[in-house]
Protein backbone atom coordinates (compact mmCIF):
# COMPACT_ATOMS: atom_id res chain seq x y z
CA UNK A 1 0.00 0.00 0.00
CA UNK A 2 0.96 3.63 -0.39
CA UNK A 3 2.53 4.71 2.89
CA UNK A 4 3.41 8.12 4.21
CA UNK A 5 2.10 11.01 6.26
CA UNK A 6 -1.10 13.05 5.88
CA UNK A 7 -1.44 16.33 7.76
CA UNK A 8 -5.08 15.98 8.85
CA UNK A 9 -4.95 13.91 12.06
CA UNK A 10 -1.95 15.82 13.37
CA UNK A 11 -2.89 19.39 12.47
CA UNK A 12 -6.36 19.52 10.89
CA UNK A 13 -6.77 22.77 8.96
CA UNK A 14 -3.89 24.28 10.95
CA UNK A 15 -1.07 22.66 8.99
CA UNK A 16 1.69 24.92 7.63
CA UNK A 17 4.59 24.66 5.20
CA UNK A 18 7.01 24.75 8.14
CA UNK A 19 5.25 21.86 9.90
CA UNK A 20 5.10 19.89 6.66
CA UNK A 21 8.84 20.30 6.10
CA UNK A 22 9.55 19.11 9.65
CA UNK A 23 7.36 16.04 9.15
CA UNK A 24 9.07 15.22 5.84
CA UNK A 25 12.48 15.58 7.49
CA UNK A 26 11.36 13.27 10.32
CA UNK A 27 10.32 10.56 7.84
CA UNK A 28 13.89 10.55 6.55
CA UNK A 29 15.60 11.06 9.95
CA UNK A 30 13.70 8.23 11.64
CA UNK A 31 14.45 5.79 8.81
CA UNK A 32 10.81 5.52 7.75
CA UNK A 33 11.72 6.25 4.15
CA UNK A 34 13.75 3.04 4.03
CA UNK A 35 10.70 1.17 5.34
CA UNK A 36 8.60 2.39 2.40
CA UNK A 37 7.06 5.59 3.76
CA UNK A 38 7.28 7.92 0.80
CA UNK A 39 4.28 10.28 0.63
CA UNK A 40 3.89 13.64 2.39
CA UNK A 41 0.30 14.80 1.82
CA UNK A 42 -1.24 18.21 2.55
CA UNK A 43 -4.86 17.82 3.61
CA UNK A 44 -7.69 20.35 3.95
CA UNK A 45 -6.77 23.90 4.95
CA UNK A 46 -3.85 24.56 2.60
CA UNK A 47 -5.67 26.54 -0.12
CA UNK A 48 -6.97 30.10 -0.16
CA UNK A 49 -10.71 29.92 0.67
CA UNK A 50 -11.65 31.05 -2.85
CA UNK A 51 -10.19 30.43 -6.30
CA UNK A 52 -7.91 33.03 -7.87
CA UNK A 53 -8.74 33.56 -11.55
CA UNK A 54 -10.50 30.18 -11.50
CA UNK A 55 -7.51 28.27 -10.08
CA UNK A 56 -6.45 26.90 -6.71
CA UNK A 57 -3.86 28.90 -4.81
CA UNK A 58 -1.85 28.48 -1.62
CA UNK A 59 -3.08 30.07 1.60
CA UNK A 60 -0.43 32.79 2.02
CA UNK A 61 -0.02 32.86 5.80
CA UNK A 62 0.39 29.11 6.36
CA UNK A 63 2.02 28.46 2.97
CA UNK A 64 3.92 31.65 2.08
CA UNK A 65 5.69 30.06 -0.88
CA UNK A 66 3.74 28.44 -3.67
CA UNK A 67 3.09 24.72 -3.54
CA UNK A 68 5.81 24.04 -6.11
CA UNK A 69 8.47 25.22 -3.65
CA UNK A 70 7.15 22.86 -0.97
CA UNK A 71 6.90 20.03 -3.48
CA UNK A 72 10.50 20.63 -4.58
CA UNK A 73 11.63 20.49 -0.95
CA UNK A 74 9.79 17.20 -0.32
CA UNK A 75 11.23 15.76 -3.55
CA UNK A 76 14.74 16.88 -2.53
CA UNK A 77 14.42 14.51 0.44
CA UNK A 78 13.61 11.63 -1.92
CA UNK A 79 9.93 11.64 -0.95
CA UNK A 80 6.71 12.21 -2.91
CA UNK A 81 4.35 15.16 -2.52
CA UNK A 82 0.57 14.94 -2.21
CA UNK A 83 -2.40 17.29 -2.08
CA UNK A 84 -6.04 17.15 -1.04
CA UNK A 85 -9.23 18.23 -2.75
CA UNK A 86 -12.88 17.32 -2.87
CA UNK A 87 -15.36 15.97 -5.38
CA UNK A 88 -17.81 18.75 -4.51
CA UNK A 89 -18.03 22.51 -4.65
CA UNK A 90 -16.43 23.01 -1.24
CA UNK A 91 -13.79 21.24 0.79
CA UNK A 92 -14.90 19.35 3.90
CA UNK A 93 -13.69 22.20 6.16
CA UNK A 94 -15.87 24.57 4.09
CA UNK A 95 -13.61 26.49 1.68
CA UNK A 96 -15.32 27.04 -1.68
CA UNK A 97 -12.52 25.53 -3.75
CA UNK A 98 -13.77 22.00 -4.39
CA UNK A 99 -12.87 20.51 -7.73
CA UNK A 100 -16.40 20.01 -9.10
CA UNK A 101 -16.39 21.64 -12.53
CA UNK A 102 -12.68 22.46 -12.29
CA UNK A 103 -11.15 19.02 -12.76
CA UNK A 104 -8.98 19.83 -15.79
CA UNK A 105 -7.79 23.18 -14.38
CA UNK A 106 -6.91 21.56 -11.06
CA UNK A 107 -5.10 18.63 -12.72
CA UNK A 108 -2.95 21.18 -14.57
CA UNK A 109 -2.19 22.88 -11.22
CA UNK A 110 -1.17 19.53 -9.74
CA UNK A 111 1.22 18.99 -12.64
CA UNK A 112 2.71 22.47 -12.22
CA UNK A 113 3.20 21.83 -8.50
CA UNK A 114 4.82 18.42 -8.98
CA UNK A 115 2.06 16.52 -7.17
CA UNK A 116 2.47 12.73 -6.92
CA UNK A 117 -0.66 11.87 -4.88
CA UNK A 118 -4.20 13.24 -4.74
CA UNK A 119 -6.55 12.54 -1.83
CA UNK A 120 -10.02 13.22 -3.22
CA UNK A 121 -12.78 13.58 -0.59
CA UNK A 122 -16.60 13.41 -0.73
CA UNK A 123 -18.07 16.54 0.90
CA UNK A 124 -20.48 19.02 -0.67
CA UNK A 125 -21.00 16.89 -3.78
CA UNK A 126 -23.96 17.75 -6.03
CA UNK A 127 -26.80 15.35 -5.31
CA UNK A 128 -27.99 15.54 -8.93
CA UNK A 129 -24.86 13.84 -10.32
CA UNK A 130 -23.94 10.24 -9.62
CA UNK A 131 -20.78 9.92 -7.48
CA UNK A 132 -19.11 7.58 -9.97
CA UNK A 133 -19.48 10.27 -12.65
CA UNK A 134 -17.89 12.89 -10.39
CA UNK A 135 -14.94 10.63 -9.50
CA UNK A 136 -14.53 9.66 -13.15
CA UNK A 137 -14.15 13.34 -14.14
CA UNK A 138 -11.06 13.67 -11.96
CA UNK A 139 -9.87 10.19 -12.88
CA UNK A 140 -9.88 11.19 -16.56
CA UNK A 141 -8.26 14.57 -15.88
CA UNK A 142 -5.43 12.86 -13.99
CA UNK A 143 -5.07 10.08 -16.57
CA UNK A 144 -4.63 12.70 -19.28
CA UNK A 145 -2.40 15.14 -17.37
CA UNK A 146 0.94 13.60 -18.42
CA UNK A 147 2.12 12.93 -14.86
CA UNK A 148 1.90 9.79 -12.76
CA UNK A 149 -0.35 10.86 -9.86
CA UNK A 150 -1.69 8.28 -7.41
CA UNK A 151 -5.44 8.90 -7.21
CA UNK A 152 -6.74 8.13 -3.72
CA UNK A 153 -10.54 8.42 -3.65
CA UNK A 154 -12.37 8.85 -0.38
CA UNK A 155 -16.12 8.39 -0.46
CA UNK A 156 -16.55 6.69 2.91
CA UNK A 157 -17.81 3.43 1.31
CA UNK A 158 -21.10 4.96 0.21
CA UNK A 159 -23.11 4.23 -2.96
CA UNK A 160 -21.65 0.70 -3.31
CA UNK A 161 -18.34 2.22 -4.31
CA UNK A 162 -16.63 -1.18 -4.18
CA UNK A 163 -18.50 -2.02 -7.39
CA UNK A 164 -17.30 0.96 -9.45
CA UNK A 165 -14.39 2.77 -7.80
CA UNK A 166 -11.62 1.06 -9.82
CA UNK A 167 -13.45 1.82 -13.08
CA UNK A 168 -13.27 5.60 -12.45
CA UNK A 169 -9.48 5.62 -12.33
CA UNK A 170 -8.89 5.47 -8.58
CA UNK A 171 -5.75 3.57 -7.64
CA UNK A 172 -6.95 3.19 -4.05
CA UNK A 173 -9.92 4.30 -2.02
CA UNK A 174 -11.03 4.66 1.57
CA UNK A 175 -14.19 2.72 2.34
CA UNK A 176 -14.93 4.06 5.84
CA UNK A 177 -15.69 7.34 7.53
CA UNK A 178 -12.95 9.43 9.12
CA UNK A 179 -10.72 7.90 11.72
CA UNK A 180 -9.15 9.82 14.56
CA UNK A 181 -6.03 9.62 16.67
CA UNK A 182 -7.24 6.76 18.86
CA UNK A 183 -7.26 2.98 18.68
CA UNK A 184 -11.01 2.88 19.30
CA UNK A 185 -11.58 5.14 16.28
CA UNK A 186 -10.35 2.63 13.72
CA UNK A 187 -11.58 -0.48 15.51
CA UNK A 188 -15.11 0.98 15.63
CA UNK A 189 -15.15 0.84 19.43
CA UNK A 190 -15.69 4.59 19.69
CA UNK A 191 -19.18 5.88 20.27
CSV table of C-alpha atoms in Angstrom, one decimal:
chain,number,residue,atom,x,y,z
A,1,UNK,CA,0.0,0.0,0.0
A,2,UNK,CA,1.0,3.6,-0.4
A,3,UNK,CA,2.5,4.7,2.9
A,4,UNK,CA,3.4,8.1,4.2
A,5,UNK,CA,2.1,11.0,6.3
A,6,UNK,CA,-1.1,13.0,5.9
A,7,UNK,CA,-1.4,16.3,7.8
A,8,UNK,CA,-5.1,16.0,8.9
A,9,UNK,CA,-4.9,13.9,12.1
A,10,UNK,CA,-1.9,15.8,13.4
A,11,UNK,CA,-2.9,19.4,12.5
A,12,UNK,CA,-6.4,19.5,10.9
A,13,UNK,CA,-6.8,22.8,9.0
A,14,UNK,CA,-3.9,24.3,10.9
A,15,UNK,CA,-1.1,22.7,9.0
A,16,UNK,CA,1.7,24.9,7.6
A,17,UNK,CA,4.6,24.7,5.2
A,18,UNK,CA,7.0,24.8,8.1
A,19,UNK,CA,5.2,21.9,9.9
A,20,UNK,CA,5.1,19.9,6.7
A,21,UNK,CA,8.8,20.3,6.1
A,22,UNK,CA,9.5,19.1,9.7
A,23,UNK,CA,7.4,16.0,9.2
A,24,UNK,CA,9.1,15.2,5.8
A,25,UNK,CA,12.5,15.6,7.5
A,26,UNK,CA,11.4,13.3,10.3
A,27,UNK,CA,10.3,10.6,7.8
A,28,UNK,CA,13.9,10.5,6.6
A,29,UNK,CA,15.6,11.1,9.9
A,30,UNK,CA,13.7,8.2,11.6
A,31,UNK,CA,14.5,5.8,8.8
A,32,UNK,CA,10.8,5.5,7.8
A,33,UNK,CA,11.7,6.2,4.1
A,34,UNK,CA,13.8,3.0,4.0
A,35,UNK,CA,10.7,1.2,5.3
A,36,UNK,CA,8.6,2.4,2.4
A,37,UNK,CA,7.1,5.6,3.8
A,38,UNK,CA,7.3,7.9,0.8
A,39,UNK,CA,4.3,10.3,0.6
A,40,UNK,CA,3.9,13.6,2.4
A,41,UNK,CA,0.3,14.8,1.8
A,42,UNK,CA,-1.2,18.2,2.6
A,43,UNK,CA,-4.9,17.8,3.6
A,44,UNK,CA,-7.7,20.3,3.9
A,45,UNK,CA,-6.8,23.9,4.9
A,46,UNK,CA,-3.9,24.6,2.6
A,47,UNK,CA,-5.7,26.5,-0.1
A,48,UNK,CA,-7.0,30.1,-0.2
A,49,UNK,CA,-10.7,29.9,0.7
A,50,UNK,CA,-11.7,31.0,-2.9
A,51,UNK,CA,-10.2,30.4,-6.3
A,52,UNK,CA,-7.9,33.0,-7.9
A,53,UNK,CA,-8.7,33.6,-11.6
A,54,UNK,CA,-10.5,30.2,-11.5
A,55,UNK,CA,-7.5,28.3,-10.1
A,56,UNK,CA,-6.4,26.9,-6.7
A,57,UNK,CA,-3.9,28.9,-4.8
A,58,UNK,CA,-1.8,28.5,-1.6
A,59,UNK,CA,-3.1,30.1,1.6
A,60,UNK,CA,-0.4,32.8,2.0
A,61,UNK,CA,0.0,32.9,5.8
A,62,UNK,CA,0.4,29.1,6.4
A,63,UNK,CA,2.0,28.5,3.0
A,64,UNK,CA,3.9,31.7,2.1
A,65,UNK,CA,5.7,30.1,-0.9
A,66,UNK,CA,3.7,28.4,-3.7
A,67,UNK,CA,3.1,24.7,-3.5
A,68,UNK,CA,5.8,24.0,-6.1
A,69,UNK,CA,8.5,25.2,-3.7
A,70,UNK,CA,7.1,22.9,-1.0
A,71,UNK,CA,6.9,20.0,-3.5
A,72,UNK,CA,10.5,20.6,-4.6
A,73,UNK,CA,11.6,20.5,-1.0
A,74,UNK,CA,9.8,17.2,-0.3
A,75,UNK,CA,11.2,15.8,-3.6
A,76,UNK,CA,14.7,16.9,-2.5
A,77,UNK,CA,14.4,14.5,0.4
A,78,UNK,CA,13.6,11.6,-1.9
A,79,UNK,CA,9.9,11.6,-0.9
A,80,UNK,CA,6.7,12.2,-2.9
A,81,UNK,CA,4.3,15.2,-2.5
A,82,UNK,CA,0.6,14.9,-2.2
A,83,UNK,CA,-2.4,17.3,-2.1
A,84,UNK,CA,-6.0,17.1,-1.0
A,85,UNK,CA,-9.2,18.2,-2.7
A,86,UNK,CA,-12.9,17.3,-2.9
A,87,UNK,CA,-15.4,16.0,-5.4
A,88,UNK,CA,-17.8,18.7,-4.5
A,89,UNK,CA,-18.0,22.5,-4.7
A,90,UNK,CA,-16.4,23.0,-1.2
A,91,UNK,CA,-13.8,21.2,0.8
A,92,UNK,CA,-14.9,19.3,3.9
A,93,UNK,CA,-13.7,22.2,6.2
A,94,UNK,CA,-15.9,24.6,4.1
A,95,UNK,CA,-13.6,26.5,1.7
A,96,UNK,CA,-15.3,27.0,-1.7
A,97,UNK,CA,-12.5,25.5,-3.8
A,98,UNK,CA,-13.8,22.0,-4.4
A,99,UNK,CA,-12.9,20.5,-7.7
A,100,UNK,CA,-16.4,20.0,-9.1
A,101,UNK,CA,-16.4,21.6,-12.5
A,102,UNK,CA,-12.7,22.5,-12.3
A,103,UNK,CA,-11.2,19.0,-12.8
A,104,UNK,CA,-9.0,19.8,-15.8
A,105,UNK,CA,-7.8,23.2,-14.4
A,106,UNK,CA,-6.9,21.6,-11.1
A,107,UNK,CA,-5.1,18.6,-12.7
A,108,UNK,CA,-3.0,21.2,-14.6
A,109,UNK,CA,-2.2,22.9,-11.2
A,110,UNK,CA,-1.2,19.5,-9.7
A,111,UNK,CA,1.2,19.0,-12.6
A,112,UNK,CA,2.7,22.5,-12.2
A,113,UNK,CA,3.2,21.8,-8.5
A,114,UNK,CA,4.8,18.4,-9.0
A,115,UNK,CA,2.1,16.5,-7.2
A,116,UNK,CA,2.5,12.7,-6.9
A,117,UNK,CA,-0.7,11.9,-4.9
A,118,UNK,CA,-4.2,13.2,-4.7
A,119,UNK,CA,-6.5,12.5,-1.8
A,120,UNK,CA,-10.0,13.2,-3.2
A,121,UNK,CA,-12.8,13.6,-0.6
A,122,UNK,CA,-16.6,13.4,-0.7
A,123,UNK,CA,-18.1,16.5,0.9
A,124,UNK,CA,-20.5,19.0,-0.7
A,125,UNK,CA,-21.0,16.9,-3.8
A,126,UNK,CA,-24.0,17.8,-6.0
A,127,UNK,CA,-26.8,15.3,-5.3
A,128,UNK,CA,-28.0,15.5,-8.9
A,129,UNK,CA,-24.9,13.8,-10.3
A,130,UNK,CA,-23.9,10.2,-9.6
A,131,UNK,CA,-20.8,9.9,-7.5
A,132,UNK,CA,-19.1,7.6,-10.0
A,133,UNK,CA,-19.5,10.3,-12.6
A,134,UNK,CA,-17.9,12.9,-10.4
A,135,UNK,CA,-14.9,10.6,-9.5
A,136,UNK,CA,-14.5,9.7,-13.2
A,137,UNK,CA,-14.2,13.3,-14.1
A,138,UNK,CA,-11.1,13.7,-12.0
A,139,UNK,CA,-9.9,10.2,-12.9
A,140,UNK,CA,-9.9,11.2,-16.6
A,141,UNK,CA,-8.3,14.6,-15.9
A,142,UNK,CA,-5.4,12.9,-14.0
A,143,UNK,CA,-5.1,10.1,-16.6
A,144,UNK,CA,-4.6,12.7,-19.3
A,145,UNK,CA,-2.4,15.1,-17.4
A,146,UNK,CA,0.9,13.6,-18.4
A,147,UNK,CA,2.1,12.9,-14.9
A,148,UNK,CA,1.9,9.8,-12.8
A,149,UNK,CA,-0.4,10.9,-9.9
A,150,UNK,CA,-1.7,8.3,-7.4
A,151,UNK,CA,-5.4,8.9,-7.2
A,152,UNK,CA,-6.7,8.1,-3.7
A,153,UNK,CA,-10.5,8.4,-3.7
A,154,UNK,CA,-12.4,8.9,-0.4
A,155,UNK,CA,-16.1,8.4,-0.5
A,156,UNK,CA,-16.5,6.7,2.9
A,157,UNK,CA,-17.8,3.4,1.3
A,158,UNK,CA,-21.1,5.0,0.2
A,159,UNK,CA,-23.1,4.2,-3.0
A,160,UNK,CA,-21.7,0.7,-3.3
A,161,UNK,CA,-18.3,2.2,-4.3
A,162,UNK,CA,-16.6,-1.2,-4.2
A,163,UNK,CA,-18.5,-2.0,-7.4
A,164,UNK,CA,-17.3,1.0,-9.5
A,165,UNK,CA,-14.4,2.8,-7.8
A,166,UNK,CA,-11.6,1.1,-9.8
A,167,UNK,CA,-13.4,1.8,-13.1
A,168,UNK,CA,-13.3,5.6,-12.5
A,169,UNK,CA,-9.5,5.6,-12.3
A,170,UNK,CA,-8.9,5.5,-8.6
A,171,UNK,CA,-5.7,3.6,-7.6
A,172,UNK,CA,-6.9,3.2,-4.1
A,173,UNK,CA,-9.9,4.3,-2.0
A,174,UNK,CA,-11.0,4.7,1.6
A,175,UNK,CA,-14.2,2.7,2.3
A,176,UNK,CA,-14.9,4.1,5.8
A,177,UNK,CA,-15.7,7.3,7.5
A,178,UNK,CA,-13.0,9.4,9.1
A,179,UNK,CA,-10.7,7.9,11.7
A,180,UNK,CA,-9.1,9.8,14.6
A,181,UNK,CA,-6.0,9.6,16.7
A,182,UNK,CA,-7.2,6.8,18.9
A,183,UNK,CA,-7.3,3.0,18.7
A,184,UNK,CA,-11.0,2.9,19.3
A,185,UNK,CA,-11.6,5.1,16.3
A,186,UNK,CA,-10.4,2.6,13.7
A,187,UNK,CA,-11.6,-0.5,15.5
A,188,UNK,CA,-15.1,1.0,15.6
A,189,UNK,CA,-15.2,0.8,19.4
A,190,UNK,CA,-15.7,4.6,19.7
A,191,UNK,CA,-19.2,5.9,20.3
